[in-house]
Coordinates of C-alpha atoms and ligand atoms in Angstrom, one line a residue:
X15 CA -64.9 73.1 80.0
X16 CA -62.1 74.8 78.1
X17 CA -63.4 76.3 74.9
X18 CA -60.7 76.3 72.2
X19 CA -60.5 77.8 68.7
X20 CA -58.0 76.1 66.5
X21 CA -56.4 78.2 63.7
X22 CA -55.0 76.4 60.7
X23 CA -53.6 77.0 57.2
X24 CA -52.8 73.6 55.6
X25 CA -53.1 69.9 56.0
X26 CA -54.4 70.0 59.6
X27 CA -52.7 67.0 61.0
X28 CA -52.2 68.8 64.3
X29 CA -55.9 69.7 64.3
X30 CA -56.6 66.0 63.7
X31 CA -54.5 65.1 66.7
X32 CA -56.6 67.5 68.8
X33 CA -59.9 66.1 67.5
X34 CA -58.7 62.6 68.2
X35 CA -57.3 63.5 71.6
X36 CA -60.7 64.9 72.7
X37 CA -62.6 61.8 71.2
X38 CA -60.2 59.4 72.9
X39 CA -60.2 61.2 76.2
X40 CA -56.5 62.1 76.3
X41 CA -57.5 65.7 76.1
X42 CA -60.0 66.2 78.9
X43 CA -62.4 69.0 79.8
X44 CA -62.0 70.6 76.3
X45 CA -64.3 71.4 73.4
X46 CA -63.5 72.9 70.0
X47 CA -65.8 75.9 69.5
X48 CA -64.6 76.4 66.0
X49 CA -61.8 76.2 63.4
X50 CA -60.6 79.2 61.5
X51 CA -58.6 78.8 58.3
X52 CA -57.0 81.5 56.1
X53 CA -56.8 79.2 53.0
X54 CA -60.0 78.0 51.2
X55 CA -58.2 74.9 49.8
X56 CA -56.8 73.6 53.1
X57 CA -57.5 70.0 53.9
X58 CA -57.8 71.1 57.5
X59 CA -61.2 72.5 56.7
X60 CA -62.3 69.1 55.5
X61 CA -61.1 67.5 58.7
X62 CA -63.2 70.0 60.7
X63 CA -66.2 69.3 58.5
X64 CA -65.8 65.5 58.8
X65 CA -65.9 65.8 62.6
X66 CA -68.9 68.2 62.6
X67 CA -66.9 71.1 64.0
X68 CA -67.9 74.6 62.8
X69 CA -65.2 75.8 60.4
X70 CA -64.7 79.2 58.9
X71 CA -62.5 80.3 56.1
X72 CA -61.3 83.9 56.5
X73 CA -58.9 84.5 53.6
X74 CA -56.9 87.7 53.1
X75 CA -57.9 87.4 49.4
X76 CA -61.5 88.2 50.2
X77 CA -60.6 91.6 51.8
X78 CA -59.3 94.9 50.4
X79 CA -56.4 95.1 52.8
X80 CA -54.8 93.7 55.9
X81 CA -56.7 96.0 58.2
X82 CA -60.0 94.6 56.9
X83 CA -58.8 91.0 57.0
X84 CA -57.6 91.5 60.6
X85 CA -60.9 93.0 61.6
X86 CA -62.9 90.1 60.1
X87 CA -60.6 87.6 61.7
X88 CA -60.8 89.2 65.2
X89 CA -64.6 89.5 64.9
X90 CA -64.9 85.8 64.2
X91 CA -62.6 84.9 67.1
X92 CA -64.6 87.1 69.5
X93 CA -67.8 85.6 68.3
X94 CA -66.5 82.1 69.1
X95 CA -65.5 83.4 72.6
X96 CA -62.5 81.1 73.2
X97 CA -60.7 80.5 76.5
X98 CA -57.7 79.4 74.5
X99 CA -56.6 79.9 70.9
X100 CA -54.5 77.1 69.4
X101 CA -52.3 78.0 66.4
X102 CA -51.9 74.6 64.7
X103 CA -49.9 75.3 61.6
X104 CA -51.4 78.8 61.2
X105 CA -49.1 80.7 58.9
X106 CA -50.6 84.2 59.3
X107 CA -49.0 87.1 61.2
X108 CA -51.4 87.8 64.1
X109 CA -52.9 91.3 64.5
X110 CA -51.2 93.0 67.4
X111 CA -54.6 93.9 68.9
X112 CA -55.4 90.1 69.1
X113 CA -52.2 89.4 71.0
X114 CA -52.9 92.1 73.6
X115 CA -56.6 91.0 74.0
X116 CA -55.8 87.3 74.3
X117 CA -52.5 87.6 76.2
X118 CA -51.5 84.2 77.8
X119 CA -54.4 82.6 76.0
X120 CA -52.8 81.9 72.6
X121 CA -50.5 78.9 72.1
X122 CA -48.5 77.8 69.0
X123 CA -46.8 74.6 67.9
X124 CA -43.4 75.2 66.1
X125 CA -41.5 72.3 64.5
X126 CA -38.1 72.9 66.0
X127 CA -36.4 73.2 69.4
X128 CA -36.8 76.9 70.0
X129 CA -34.5 79.0 70.0
X130 CA -33.0 77.1 67.1
X131 CA -34.6 77.3 63.6
X132 CA -37.4 79.8 64.6
X133 CA -38.4 83.4 63.9
X134 CA -39.1 85.1 60.6
X135 CA -39.0 82.8 57.6
X136 CA -38.9 79.6 59.6
X137 CA -42.2 77.8 59.0
X138 CA -43.4 74.4 57.8
X139 CA -40.9 72.5 55.5
X140 CA -38.5 75.4 55.6
X141 CA -37.6 74.6 59.2
X142 CA -36.7 71.1 58.3
X143 CA -34.7 72.2 55.2
X144 CA -32.7 74.5 57.5
X145 CA -32.1 71.8 60.1
X146 CA -30.7 69.4 57.4
X147 CA -28.6 72.2 55.8
X148 CA -27.0 73.0 59.2
X149 CA -26.4 69.3 59.9
X150 CA -27.7 69.2 63.5
X151 CA -28.3 65.7 64.8
X152 CA -31.3 66.5 67.1
X153 CA -34.3 68.6 66.3
X154 CA -37.9 68.5 67.7
X155 CA -40.9 70.6 68.4
X156 CA -41.9 73.3 70.9
X157 CA -45.3 74.5 72.2
X158 CA -45.2 78.1 73.4
X159 CA -47.4 81.0 74.3
X160 CA -47.6 83.7 71.7
X161 CA -46.4 87.2 72.3
X162 CA -45.6 90.1 70.0
X163 CA -42.5 88.5 68.6
X164 CA -42.1 85.6 66.2
X165 CA -41.7 82.4 68.3
X166 CA -40.5 84.4 71.3
X167 CA -43.2 83.6 73.8
X168 CA -42.8 81.6 77.0
X169 CA -42.1 77.9 76.3
X170 CA -44.7 75.4 77.6
X171 CA -43.2 72.1 76.4
X172 CA -40.5 70.7 74.1
X173 CA -39.6 67.2 72.7
X174 CA -36.5 66.2 70.9
X175 CA -36.4 64.1 67.8
X176 CA -33.4 62.5 66.1
X177 CA -32.2 63.6 62.7
X178 CA -31.2 60.4 60.7
X179 CA -28.8 59.8 57.9
X180 CA -30.6 60.1 54.5
X181 CA -33.4 62.3 55.9
X182 CA -35.2 64.5 53.4
X183 CA -37.1 67.6 54.7
X184 CA -40.4 65.6 54.1
X185 CA -39.2 62.5 56.0
X186 CA -37.9 64.6 58.9
X187 CA -41.1 66.7 59.0
X188 CA -43.2 63.5 59.3
X189 CA -40.9 62.1 62.1
X190 CA -41.1 65.4 64.0
X191 CA -44.9 65.4 63.7
X192 CA -45.3 61.7 64.7
X193 CA -42.8 61.7 67.6
X194 CA -43.3 65.2 68.9
X195 CA -46.0 67.5 67.6
X196 CA -49.0 65.2 67.7
X197 CA -48.3 64.3 71.3
X198 CA -46.9 67.6 72.6
X199 CA -49.8 69.8 71.5
X200 CA -52.6 67.6 72.9
X201 CA -50.7 67.2 76.1
X202 CA -50.3 71.0 76.5
X203 CA -54.0 71.5 75.9
X204 CA -55.0 68.8 78.4
X205 CA -52.7 70.5 81.0
X206 CA -54.1 74.0 80.3
X207 CA -57.7 72.5 80.5
X208 CA -56.9 70.9 83.9
X209 CA -55.7 74.2 85.3
X210 CA -58.7 76.0 83.8
X211 CA -61.0 73.8 86.0
Ligands
GAR310 C1 -46.6 71.7 61.5 O1 -45.4 71.1 61.4 C2 -46.4 72.9 62.4 O2 -45.5 72.7 63.5 C3 -45.9 74.0 61.5 O3 -46.7 73.8 60.3 C4 -47.0 72.4 60.2 C5 -48.5 72.3 60.0 O4 -48.9 71.0 59.7 N1 -46.0 75.3 62.0 C6 -45.1 76.2 61.8 O5 -44.1 76.1 61.1 C7 -45.4 77.6 62.5 N2 -44.2 78.4 62.5 P1 -50.4 70.5 59.9 O6 -51.3 71.5 59.1 O7 -50.5 69.2 59.3 O8 -50.8 70.5 61.4

């Protein structure tokens, strides 16, 4: 059984795709040990609660500084003892110590075809705004391992999605989620779980 911890910041639709994938059997041999969220108002927390998954809010606002927040975050992760950490719309810069400790055991979903529209400042809706501003005709999503850089780790899977005439950032974001993210991330977890044995 692959024990995963899912880290989230917002709506949690990717978390939902993982929960559903496990329930429906498209993600095999996997259990969610817990969900960690940095934002108390995130709907993702509600999704975890609705599915009976232990959920923890660790917000930087509750700590004196980044060092204390990082320590609390790492302590919770270690306590949950994951085989794999899944960043599903987690918009926090990871403590370096965590990346070293969990090397090759952290994956992230990014809403573009890396190396386009990624790196510092490219997250959430901003990615889709930049895609539309540049006028590219194809975008997509990428699942990759996390290293010390921003969106620089080894690529696991990618899926292309068409940009259509009249798209707004919100419409495009939804299409990228539906056609790429909600399939790609569950598939990647299933494959890692199969290799985990
Ligand atoms: C998703 O589109 C995810 O790819 C993106 O944030 C959104 C979270 O949505 N992540 C990043 O931009 C990371 N750089 P969700 O909370 O509904 O899953």
